[in-house]
Amino acid sequence: TGQAAGVSMSLEGLSDGQGHTISGRDVVLYREALLNVLAQTGGDGAAGLWPDALVPDVDPIAGEKRNAFPLDVPSNQSRAVLVDIHAPQGTPAGKYTGTLHVSGGVTQDVPVELTVWDFDVPSTSTLRTAFGMSWNGPCVGHGDASCGGGDNDLKLRARYVQAALDNHVSIHQPFYTSTVDASGTENWGSFDQYAGPFLDGTANTRLKDA
């Protein structure tokens, strides 16, 4: 019932005990961040704390540590952590086990068990999807209202395209603009560099060949 301060979690991976493991970016912990809504904005809403963004412990695309942990859990409240485990194509079927370590203001080892079945889900969804993303959405969302970052903006957009594909969703506008300008001049260089790999399945997606 007392506050638990500085809580962290880790799950290094899972093993079937026969030399086969699931680890690295195929095991990601996300802290469920809470957004404080100051005023009700709809008939089905309410003011107060709402679960919103998933903050990764380690970014599965960039491979960089993020600020999911440590977190503080106030008295008489709970906090959620999403454990995302992906069994890559070709993972042998069987029972995989590991341990989720909780440390800091509270300590606990939680056994984790995952059953992998003997079939593969296609990396590219068999259901057609087309999720919209405006030309300036990523850079504006990351604090650059002018979207004047050049290659950095294109790299940021590519991360969103990859995150979508890794969750069986396709962004219908993987590149931010037309490759032909008003005078009819074509320029495919940046398109081929940043969008091409997502169209031909060669990008470094977690879902191989998505």
JSON list of C-alpha atoms in Angstrom, two decimals:
[
{"chain": "A", "resi": 1, "resn": "THR", "atom": "CA", "xyz": [0.00, 0.00, 0.00]},
{"chain": "A", "resi": 2, "resn": "GLY", "atom": "CA", "xyz": [3.03, 2.32, 0.34]},
{"chain": "A", "resi": 3, "resn": "GLN", "atom": "CA", "xyz": [4.69, 4.05, -2.58]},
{"chain": "A", "resi": 4, "resn": "ALA", "atom": "CA", "xyz": [7.17, 1.96, -4.56]},
{"chain": "A", "resi": 5, "resn": "ALA", "atom": "CA", "xyz": [9.82, 4.30, -5.94]},
{"chain": "A", "resi": 6, "resn": "GLY", "atom": "CA", "xyz": [12.34, 3.61, -8.69]},
{"chain": "A", "resi": 7, "resn": "VAL", "atom": "CA", "xyz": [10.86, 0.36, -9.96]},
{"chain": "A", "resi": 8, "resn": "SER", "atom": "CA", "xyz": [12.53, -1.29, -12.96]},
{"chain": "A", "resi": 9, "resn": "MET", "atom": "CA", "xyz": [11.82, -4.48, -14.90]},
{"chain": "A", "resi": 10, "resn": "SER", "atom": "CA", "xyz": [13.89, -6.66, -17.18]},
{"chain": "A", "resi": 11, "resn": "LEU", "atom": "CA", "xyz": [13.39, -9.83, -19.20]},
{"chain": "A", "resi": 12, "resn": "GLU", "atom": "CA", "xyz": [16.59, -10.92, -20.93]},
{"chain": "A", "resi": 13, "resn": "GLY", "atom": "CA", "xyz": [14.92, -13.59, -23.05]},
{"chain": "A", "resi": 14, "resn": "LEU", "atom": "CA", "xyz": [13.27, -16.98, -23.19]},
{"chain": "A", "resi": 15, "resn": "SER", "atom": "CA", "xyz": [14.78, -20.42, -23.80]},
{"chain": "A", "resi": 16, "resn": "ASP", "atom": "CA", "xyz": [13.41, -23.86, -24.58]},
{"chain": "A", "resi": 17, "resn": "GLY", "atom": "CA", "xyz": [16.32, -25.50, -22.76]},
{"chain": "A", "resi": 18, "resn": "GLN", "atom": "CA", "xyz": [17.57, -27.04, -26.01]},
{"chain": "A", "resi": 19, "resn": "GLY", "atom": "CA", "xyz": [19.65, -24.17, -27.29]},
{"chain": "A", "resi": 20, "resn": "HIS", "atom": "CA", "xyz": [16.86, -22.16, -28.89]},
{"chain": "A", "resi": 21, "resn": "THR", "atom": "CA", "xyz": [16.20, -18.67, -27.54]},
{"chain": "A", "resi": 22, "resn": "ILE", "atom": "CA", "xyz": [14.00, -15.63, -28.11]},
{"chain": "A", "resi": 23, "resn": "SER", "atom": "CA", "xyz": [15.80, -12.45, -27.15]},
{"chain": "A", "resi": 24, "resn": "GLY", "atom": "CA", "xyz": [17.12, -9.07, -28.32]},
{"chain": "A", "resi": 25, "resn": "ARG", "atom": "CA", "xyz": [14.57, -6.87, -30.05]},
{"chain": "A", "resi": 26, "resn": "ASP", "atom": "CA", "xyz": [12.13, -9.79, -30.07]},
{"chain": "A", "resi": 27, "resn": "VAL", "atom": "CA", "xyz": [11.54, -9.17, -26.35]},
{"chain": "A", "resi": 28, "resn": "VAL", "atom": "CA", "xyz": [10.50, -5.60, -25.54]},
{"chain": "A", "resi": 29, "resn": "LEU", "atom": "CA", "xyz": [9.08, -4.17, -22.32]},
{"chain": "A", "resi": 30, "resn": "TYR", "atom": "CA", "xyz": [6.88, -1.09, -22.59]},
{"chain": "A", "resi": 31, "resn": "ARG", "atom": "CA", "xyz": [5.79, 1.17, -19.75]},
{"chain": "A", "resi": 32, "resn": "GLU", "atom": "CA", "xyz": [2.16, 2.24, -20.16]},
{"chain": "A", "resi": 33, "resn": "ALA", "atom": "CA", "xyz": [2.46, 6.01, -19.78]},
{"chain": "A", "resi": 34, "resn": "LEU", "atom": "CA", "xyz": [-0.41, 7.98, -18.26]},
{"chain": "A", "resi": 35, "resn": "LEU", "atom": "CA", "xyz": [-1.65, 11.24, -19.78]},
{"chain": "A", "resi": 36, "resn": "ASN", "atom": "CA", "xyz": [-3.32, 13.73, -17.45]},
{"chain": "A", "resi": 37, "resn": "VAL", "atom": "CA", "xyz": [-6.42, 14.95, -19.28]},
{"chain": "A", "resi": 38, "resn": "LEU", "atom": "CA", "xyz": [-7.36, 18.27, -17.69]},
{"chain": "A", "resi": 39, "resn": "ALA", "atom": "CA", "xyz": [-10.89, 18.54, -19.11]},
{"chain": "A", "resi": 40, "resn": "GLN", "atom": "CA", "xyz": [-13.43, 16.10, -20.52]},
{"chain": "A", "resi": 41, "resn": "THR", "atom": "CA", "xyz": [-13.41, 16.35, -24.31]},
{"chain": "A", "resi": 42, "resn": "GLY", "atom": "CA", "xyz": [-16.18, 13.97, -25.32]},
{"chain": "A", "resi": 43, "resn": "GLY", "atom": "CA", "xyz": [-19.30, 12.27, -24.10]},
{"chain": "A", "resi": 44, "resn": "ASP", "atom": "CA", "xyz": [-17.43, 9.05, -23.42]},
{"chain": "A", "resi": 45, "resn": "GLY", "atom": "CA", "xyz": [-14.40, 10.71, -21.82]},
{"chain": "A", "resi": 46, "resn": "ALA", "atom": "CA", "xyz": [-13.45, 12.11, -18.46]},
{"chain": "A", "resi": 47, "resn": "ALA", "atom": "CA", "xyz": [-10.78, 14.28, -16.88]},
{"chain": "A", "resi": 48, "resn": "GLY", "atom": "CA", "xyz": [-7.94, 12.56, -15.11]},
{"chain": "A", "resi": 49, "resn": "LEU", "atom": "CA", "xyz": [-5.22, 10.03, -15.90]},
{"chain": "A", "resi": 50, "resn": "TRP", "atom": "CA", "xyz": [-5.62, 7.99, -19.08]},
{"chain": "A", "resi": 51, "resn": "PRO", "atom": "CA", "xyz": [-3.27, 5.25, -20.31]},
{"chain": "A", "resi": 52, "resn": "ASP", "atom": "CA", "xyz": [-1.80, 6.37, -23.63]},
{"chain": "A", "resi": 53, "resn": "ALA", "atom": "CA", "xyz": [1.73, 5.98, -24.99]},
{"chain": "A", "resi": 54, "resn": "LEU", "atom": "CA", "xyz": [3.80, 2.80, -24.72]},
{"chain": "A", "resi": 55, "resn": "VAL", "atom": "CA", "xyz": [7.35, 3.80, -23.77]},
{"chain": "A", "resi": 56, "resn": "PRO", "atom": "CA", "xyz": [9.90, 1.07, -24.58]},
{"chain": "A", "resi": 57, "resn": "ASP", "atom": "CA", "xyz": [12.69, 0.05, -22.23]},
{"chain": "A", "resi": 58, "resn": "VAL", "atom": "CA", "xyz": [14.91, -0.39, -25.31]},
{"chain": "A", "resi": 59, "resn": "ASP", "atom": "CA", "xyz": [13.71, 0.99, -28.63]},
{"chain": "A", "resi": 60, "resn": "PRO", "atom": "CA", "xyz": [13.33, -2.10, -30.89]},
{"chain": "A", "resi": 61, "resn": "ILE", "atom": "CA", "xyz": [14.13, -0.05, -34.03]},
{"chain": "A", "resi": 62, "resn": "ALA", "atom": "CA", "xyz": [17.00, 2.16, -32.87]},
{"chain": "A", "resi": 63, "resn": "GLY", "atom": "CA", "xyz": [18.31, -0.28, -30.28]},
{"chain": "A", "resi": 64, "resn": "GLU", "atom": "CA", "xyz": [18.63, 2.61, -27.82]},
{"chain": "A", "resi": 65, "resn": "LYS", "atom": "CA", "xyz": [17.68, 2.75, -24.14]},
{"chain": "A", "resi": 66, "resn": "ARG", "atom": "CA", "xyz": [14.57, 4.85, -23.45]},
{"chain": "A", "resi": 67, "resn": "ASN", "atom": "CA", "xyz": [13.06, 6.20, -20.22]},
{"chain": "A", "resi": 68, "resn": "ALA", "atom": "CA", "xyz": [10.49, 3.51, -19.46]},
{"chain": "A", "resi": 69, "resn": "PHE", "atom": "CA", "xyz": [12.28, 2.70, -16.20]},
{"chain": "A", "resi": 70, "resn": "PRO", "atom": "CA", "xyz": [12.62, 3.39, -13.39]},
{"chain": "A", "resi": 71, "resn": "LEU", "atom": "CA", "xyz": [9.04, 4.36, -12.55]},
{"chain": "A", "resi": 72, "resn": "ASP", "atom": "CA", "xyz": [7.31, 5.32, -9.33]},
{"chain": "A", "resi": 73, "resn": "VAL", "atom": "CA", "xyz": [4.09, 3.63, -8.23]},
{"chain": "A", "resi": 74, "resn": "PRO", "atom": "CA", "xyz": [2.07, 5.85, -5.87]},
{"chain": "A", "resi": 75, "resn": "SER", "atom": "CA", "xyz": [0.37, 4.40, -2.81]},
{"chain": "A", "resi": 76, "resn": "ASN", "atom": "CA", "xyz": [-2.76, 2.36, -3.50]},
{"chain": "A", "resi": 77, "resn": "GLN", "atom": "CA", "xyz": [-2.27, 2.57, -7.28]},
{"chain": "A", "resi": 78, "resn": "SER", "atom": "CA", "xyz": [-1.07, 0.22, -9.96]},
{"chain": "A", "resi": 79, "resn": "ARG", "atom": "CA", "xyz": [0.98, 0.66, -13.12]},
{"chain": "A", "resi": 80, "resn": "ALA", "atom": "CA", "xyz": [1.04, -1.48, -16.25]},
{"chain": "A", "resi": 81, "resn": "VAL", "atom": "CA", "xyz": [3.96, -2.80, -18.27]},
{"chain": "A", "resi": 82, "resn": "LEU", "atom": "CA", "xyz": [3.35, -4.46, -21.64]},
{"chain": "A", "resi": 83, "resn": "VAL", "atom": "CA", "xyz": [5.61, -7.42, -22.39]},
{"chain": "A", "resi": 84, "resn": "ASP", "atom": "CA", "xyz": [5.91, -7.86, -26.16]},
{"chain": "A", "resi": 85, "resn": "ILE", "atom": "CA", "xyz": [7.43, -11.17, -27.27]},
{"chain": "A", "resi": 86, "resn": "HIS", "atom": "CA", "xyz": [7.88, -12.02, -30.95]},
{"chain": "A", "resi": 87, "resn": "ALA", "atom": "CA", "xyz": [8.77, -15.55, -32.00]},
{"chain": "A", "resi": 88, "resn": "PRO", "atom": "CA", "xyz": [10.73, -15.03, -35.27]},
{"chain": "A", "resi": 89, "resn": "GLN", "atom": "CA", "xyz": [10.06, -17.14, -38.34]},
{"chain": "A", "resi": 90, "resn": "GLY", "atom": "CA", "xyz": [11.58, -20.59, -37.98]},
{"chain": "A", "resi": 91, "resn": "THR", "atom": "CA", "xyz": [11.53, -20.61, -34.17]},
{"chain": "A", "resi": 92, "resn": "PRO", "atom": "CA", "xyz": [11.20, -24.30, -33.21]},
{"chain": "A", "resi": 93, "resn": "ALA", "atom": "CA", "xyz": [7.89, -25.15, -31.58]},
{"chain": "A", "resi": 94, "resn": "GLY", "atom": "CA", "xyz": [7.90, -25.86, -27.87]},
{"chain": "A", "resi": 95, "resn": "LYS", "atom": "CA", "xyz": [7.72, -24.35, -24.42]},
{"chain": "A", "resi": 96, "resn": "TYR", "atom": "CA", "xyz": [9.98, -21.35, -23.75]},
{"chain": "A", "resi": 97, "resn": "THR", "atom": "CA", "xyz": [10.62, -20.03, -20.26]},
{"chain": "A", "resi": 98, "resn": "GLY", "atom": "CA", "xyz": [12.32, -17.04, -18.68]},
{"chain": "A", "resi": 99, "resn": "THR", "atom": "CA", "xyz": [12.18, -14.74, -15.68]},
{"chain": "A", "resi": 100, "resn": "LEU", "atom": "CA", "xyz": [10.86, -11.21, -15.43]},
{"chain": "A", "resi": 101, "resn": "HIS", "atom": "CA", "xyz": [12.96, -9.39, -12.85]},
{"chain": "A", "resi": 102, "resn": "VAL", "atom": "CA", "xyz": [11.31, -6.59, -10.86]},
{"chain": "A", "resi": 103, "resn": "SER", "atom": "CA", "xyz": [13.76, -4.45, -8.90]},
{"chain": "A", "resi": 104, "resn": "GLY", "atom": "CA", "xyz": [13.99, -1.14, -7.05]},
{"chain": "A", "resi": 105, "resn": "GLY", "atom": "CA", "xyz": [11.26, -0.04, -4.67]},
{"chain": "A", "resi": 106, "resn": "VAL", "atom": "CA", "xyz": [9.80, -3.54, -4.91]},
{"chain": "A", "resi": 107, "resn": "THR", "atom": "CA", "xyz": [11.57, -6.76, -5.86]},
{"chain": "A", "resi": 108, "resn": "GLN", "atom": "CA", "xyz": [10.07, -9.88, -7.37]},
{"chain": "A", "resi": 109, "resn": "ASP", "atom": "CA", "xyz": [11.05, -12.56, -9.88]},
{"chain": "A", "resi": 110, "resn": "VAL", "atom": "CA", "xyz": [8.10, -13.55, -12.06]},
{"chain": "A", "resi": 111, "resn": "PRO", "atom": "CA", "xyz": [8.33, -16.77, -14.11]},
{"chain": "A", "resi": 112, "resn": "VAL", "atom": "CA", "xyz": [7.31, -16.37, -17.76]},
{"chain": "A", "resi": 113, "resn": "GLU", "atom": "CA", "xyz": [6.21, -19.25, -19.97]},
{"chain": "A", "resi": 114, "resn": "LEU", "atom": "CA", "xyz": [5.45, -19.05, -23.70]},
{"chain": "A", "resi": 115, "resn": "THR", "atom": "CA", "xyz": [4.23, -21.84, -25.95]},
{"chain": "A", "resi": 116, "resn": "VAL", "atom": "CA", "xyz": [5.41, -21.54, -29.57]},
{"chain": "A", "resi": 117, "resn": "TRP", "atom": "CA", "xyz": [3.25, -23.41, -32.05]},
{"chain": "A", "resi": 118, "resn": "ASP", "atom": "CA", "xyz": [4.50, -25.11, -35.21]},
{"chain": "A", "resi": 119, "resn": "PHE", "atom": "CA", "xyz": [3.39, -22.56, -37.82]},
{"chain": "A", "resi": 120, "resn": "ASP", "atom": "CA", "xyz": [4.47, -19.14, -39.09]},
{"chain": "A", "resi": 121, "resn": "VAL", "atom": "CA", "xyz": [2.28, -16.05, -39.40]},
{"chain": "A", "resi": 122, "resn": "PRO", "atom": "CA", "xyz": [3.15, -14.24, -42.67]},
{"chain": "A", "resi": 123, "resn": "SER", "atom": "CA", "xyz": [5.24, -11.10, -42.13]},
{"chain": "A", "resi": 124, "resn": "THR", "atom": "CA", "xyz": [3.03, -9.15, -44.51]},
{"chain": "A", "resi": 125, "resn": "SER", "atom": "CA", "xyz": [-0.58, -9.10, -43.40]},
{"chain": "A", "resi": 126, "resn": "THR", "atom": "CA", "xyz": [-3.01, -11.05, -45.55]},
{"chain": "A", "resi": 127, "resn": "LEU", "atom": "CA", "xyz": [-5.59, -8.35, -44.73]},
{"chain": "A", "resi": 128, "resn": "ARG", "atom": "CA", "xyz": [-5.09, -5.14, -46.69]},
{"chain": "A", "resi": 129, "resn": "THR", "atom": "CA", "xyz": [-4.37, -2.13, -44.52]},
{"chain": "A", "resi": 130, "resn": "ALA", "atom": "CA", "xyz": [-3.73, 1.54, -45.31]},
{"chain": "A", "resi": 131, "resn": "PHE", "atom": "CA", "xyz": [-2.99, 3.72, -42.31]},
{"chain": "A", "resi": 132, "resn": "GLY", "atom": "CA", "xyz": [-2.67, 7.42, -43.03]},
{"chain": "A", "resi": 133, "resn": "MET", "atom": "CA", "xyz": [0.21, 9.65, -41.97]},
{"chain": "A", "resi": 134, "resn": "SER", "atom": "CA", "xyz": [0.46, 13.27, -43.04]},
{"chain": "A", "resi": 135, "resn": "TRP", "atom": "CA", "xyz": [3.56, 14.55, -44.82]},
{"chain": "A", "resi": 136, "resn": "ASN", "atom": "CA", "xyz": [4.69, 16.48, -41.73]},
{"chain": "A", "resi": 137, "resn": "GLY", "atom": "CA", "xyz": [3.19, 14.34, -38.98]},
{"chain": "A", "resi": 138, "resn": "PRO", "atom": "CA", "xyz": [6.39, 12.77, -37.56]},
{"chain": "A", "resi": 139, "resn": "CYS", "atom": "CA", "xyz": [8.54, 15.92, -37.49]},
{"chain": "A", "resi": 140, "resn": "VAL", "atom": "CA", "xyz": [5.76, 18.10, -36.05]},
{"chain": "A", "resi": 141, "resn": "GLY", "atom": "CA", "xyz": [5.04, 15.45, -33.45]},
{"chain": "A", "resi": 142, "resn": "HIS", "atom": "CA", "xyz": [8.69, 15.49, -32.46]},
{"chain": "A", "resi": 143, "resn": "GLY", "atom": "CA", "xyz": [8.84, 19.26, -32.00]},
{"chain": "A", "resi": 144, "resn": "ASP", "atom": "CA", "xyz": [9.99, 20.49, -35.43]},
{"chain": "A", "resi": 145, "resn": "ALA", "atom": "CA", "xyz": [7.06, 22.57, -36.68]},
{"chain": "A", "resi": 146, "resn": "SER", "atom": "CA", "xyz": [8.96, 23.69, -39.78]},
{"chain": "A", "resi": 147, "resn": "CYS", "atom": "CA", "xyz": [9.94, 20.15, -40.77]},
{"chain": "A", "resi": 148, "resn": "GLY", "atom": "CA", "xyz": [13.26, 21.49, -41.98]},
{"chain": "A", "resi": 149, "resn": "GLY", "atom": "CA", "xyz": [15.39, 18.58, -40.86]},
{"chain": "A", "resi": 150, "resn": "GLY", "atom": "CA", "xyz": [16.08, 17.17, -44.32]},
{"chain": "A", "resi": 151, "resn": "ASP", "atom": "CA", "xyz": [17.45, 13.64, -44.10]},
{"chain": "A", "resi": 152, "resn": "ASN", "atom": "CA", "xyz": [16.69, 13.53, -40.37]},
{"chain": "A", "resi": 153, "resn": "ASP", "atom": "CA", "xyz": [12.98, 14.02, -41.13]},
{"chain": "A", "resi": 154, "resn": "LEU", "atom": "CA", "xyz": [13.09, 11.24, -43.71]},
{"chain": "A", "resi": 155, "resn": "LYS", "atom": "CA", "xyz": [14.84, 8.91, -41.27]},
{"chain": "A", "resi": 156, "resn": "LEU", "atom": "CA", "xyz": [12.23, 9.70, -38.61]},
{"chain": "A", "resi": 157, "resn": "ARG", "atom": "CA", "xyz": [9.39, 8.98, -41.02]},
{"chain": "A", "resi": 158, "resn": "ALA", "atom": "CA", "xyz": [11.05, 5.69, -41.97]},
{"chain": "A", "resi": 159, "resn": "ARG", "atom": "CA", "xyz": [10.98, 4.64, -38.32]},
{"chain": "A", "resi": 160, "resn": "TYR", "atom": "CA", "xyz": [7.21, 5.13, -38.26]},
{"chain": "A", "resi": 161, "resn": "VAL", "atom": "CA", "xyz": [6.84, 3.13, -41.47]},
{"chain": "A", "resi": 162, "resn": "GLN", "atom": "CA", "xyz": [8.93, 0.33, -39.94]},
{"chain": "A", "resi": 163, "resn": "ALA", "atom": "CA", "xyz": [7.02, 0.37, -36.65]},
{"chain": "A", "resi": 164, "resn": "ALA", "atom": "CA", "xyz": [3.79, 0.01, -38.60]},
{"chain": "A", "resi": 165, "resn": "LEU", "atom": "CA", "xyz": [5.07, -2.91, -40.69]},
{"chain": "A", "resi": 166, "resn": "ASP", "atom": "CA", "xyz": [6.33, -4.64, -37.56]},
{"chain": "A", "resi": 167, "resn": "ASN", "atom": "CA", "xyz": [2.72, -4.60, -36.36]},
{"chain": "A", "resi": 168, "resn": "HIS", "atom": "CA", "xyz": [1.16, -5.79, -39.62]},
{"chain": "A", "resi": 169, "resn": "VAL", "atom": "CA", "xyz": [0.05, -2.30, -40.70]},
{"chain": "A", "resi": 170, "resn": "SER", "atom": "CA", "xyz": [1.00, -0.48, -43.91]},
{"chain": "A", "resi": 171, "resn": "ILE", "atom": "CA", "xyz": [1.46, 3.30, -44.09]},
{"chain": "A", "resi": 172, "resn": "HIS", "atom": "CA", "xyz": [-0.13, 4.35, -47.36]},
{"chain": "A", "resi": 173, "resn": "GLN", "atom": "CA", "xyz": [2.27, 7.28, -47.79]},
{"chain": "A", "resi": 174, "resn": "PRO", "atom": "CA", "xyz": [5.75, 5.99, -46.89]},
{"chain": "A", "resi": 175, "resn": "PHE", "atom": "CA", "xyz": [7.34, 9.03, -48.57]},
{"chain": "A", "resi": 176, "resn": "TYR", "atom": "CA", "xyz": [6.39, 12.58, -47.68]},
{"chain": "A", "resi": 177, "resn": "THR", "atom": "CA", "xyz": [5.86, 14.07, -51.14]},
{"chain": "A", "resi": 178, "resn": "SER", "atom": "CA", "xyz": [5.62, 13.39, -54.86]},
{"chain": "A", "resi": 179, "resn": "THR", "atom": "CA", "xyz": [8.77, 12.33, -56.70]},
{"chain": "A", "resi": 180, "resn": "VAL", "atom": "CA", "xyz": [7.84, 14.62, -59.62]},
{"chain": "A", "resi": 181, "resn": "ASP", "atom": "CA", "xyz": [7.85, 18.41, -59.17]},
{"chain": "A", "resi": 182, "resn": "ALA", "atom": "CA", "xyz": [5.61, 20.99, -60.83]},
{"chain": "A", "resi": 183, "resn": "SER", "atom": "CA", "xyz": [7.91, 21.26, -63.87]},
{"chain": "A", "resi": 184, "resn": "GLY", "atom": "CA", "xyz": [7.79, 17.50, -64.47]},
{"chain": "A", "resi": 185, "resn": "THR", "atom": "CA", "xyz": [11.31, 16.82, -63.20]},
{"chain": "A", "resi": 186, "resn": "GLU", "atom": "CA", "xyz": [11.69, 13.42, -61.56]},
{"chain": "A", "resi": 187, "resn": "ASN", "atom": "CA", "xyz": [13.85, 12.75, -58.50]},
{"chain": "A", "resi": 188, "resn": "TRP", "atom": "CA", "xyz": [13.66, 9.22, -57.13]},
{"chain": "A", "resi": 189, "resn": "GLY", "atom": "CA", "xyz": [16.91, 9.22, -55.11]},
{"chain": "A", "resi": 190, "resn": "SER", "atom": "CA", "xyz": [15.48, 9.90, -51.65]},
{"chain": "A", "resi": 191, "resn": "PHE", "atom": "CA", "xyz": [12.38, 7.83, -52.37]},
{"chain": "A", "resi": 192, "resn": "ASP", "atom": "CA", "xyz": [14.46, 4.81, -53.32]},
{"chain": "A", "resi": 193, "resn": "GLN", "atom": "CA", "xyz": [16.69, 5.30, -50.27]},
{"chain": "A", "resi": 194, "resn": "TYR", "atom": "CA", "xyz": [14.01, 5.76, -47.61]},
{"chain": "A", "resi": 195, "resn": "ALA", "atom": "CA", "xyz": [10.85, 4.15, -49.01]},
{"chain": "A", "resi": 196, "resn": "GLY", "atom": "CA", "xyz": [12.22, 1.55, -51.41]},
{"chain": "A", "resi": 197, "resn": "PRO", "atom": "CA", "xyz": [13.33, -1.01, -48.80]},
{"chain": "A", "resi": 198, "resn": "PHE", "atom": "CA", "xyz": [9.84, -1.06, -47.30]},
{"chain": "A", "resi": 199, "resn": "LEU", "atom": "CA", "xyz": [8.30, -1.77, -50.69]},
{"chain": "A", "resi": 200, "resn": "ASP", "atom": "CA", "xyz": [10.63, -4.61, -51.68]},
{"chain": "A", "resi": 201, "resn": "GLY", "atom": "CA", "xyz": [10.90, -6.24, -48.24]},
{"chain": "A", "resi": 202, "resn": "THR", "atom": "CA", "xyz": [14.59, -5.59, -47.67]},
{"chain": "A", "resi": 203, "resn": "ALA", "atom": "CA", "xyz": [14.26, -3.16, -44.73]},
{"chain": "A", "resi": 204, "resn": "ASN", "atom": "CA", "xyz": [15.54, -4.23, -41.32]},
{"chain": "A", "resi": 205, "resn": "THR", "atom": "CA", "xyz": [12.07, -4.92, -39.98]},
{"chain": "A", "resi": 206, "resn": "ARG", "atom": "CA", "xyz": [11.54, -7.17, -37.00]},
{"chain": "A", "resi": 207, "resn": "LEU", "atom": "CA", "xyz": [9.09, -9.12, -39.17]},
{"chain": "A", "resi": 208, "resn": "LYS", "atom": "CA", "xyz": [11.47, -10.53, -41.79]},
{"chain": "A", "resi": 209, "resn": "ASP", "atom": "CA", "xyz": [10.63, -9.50, -45.39]},
{"chain": "A", "resi": 210, "resn": "ALA", "atom": "CA", "xyz": [7.57, -7.48, -44.30]}
]
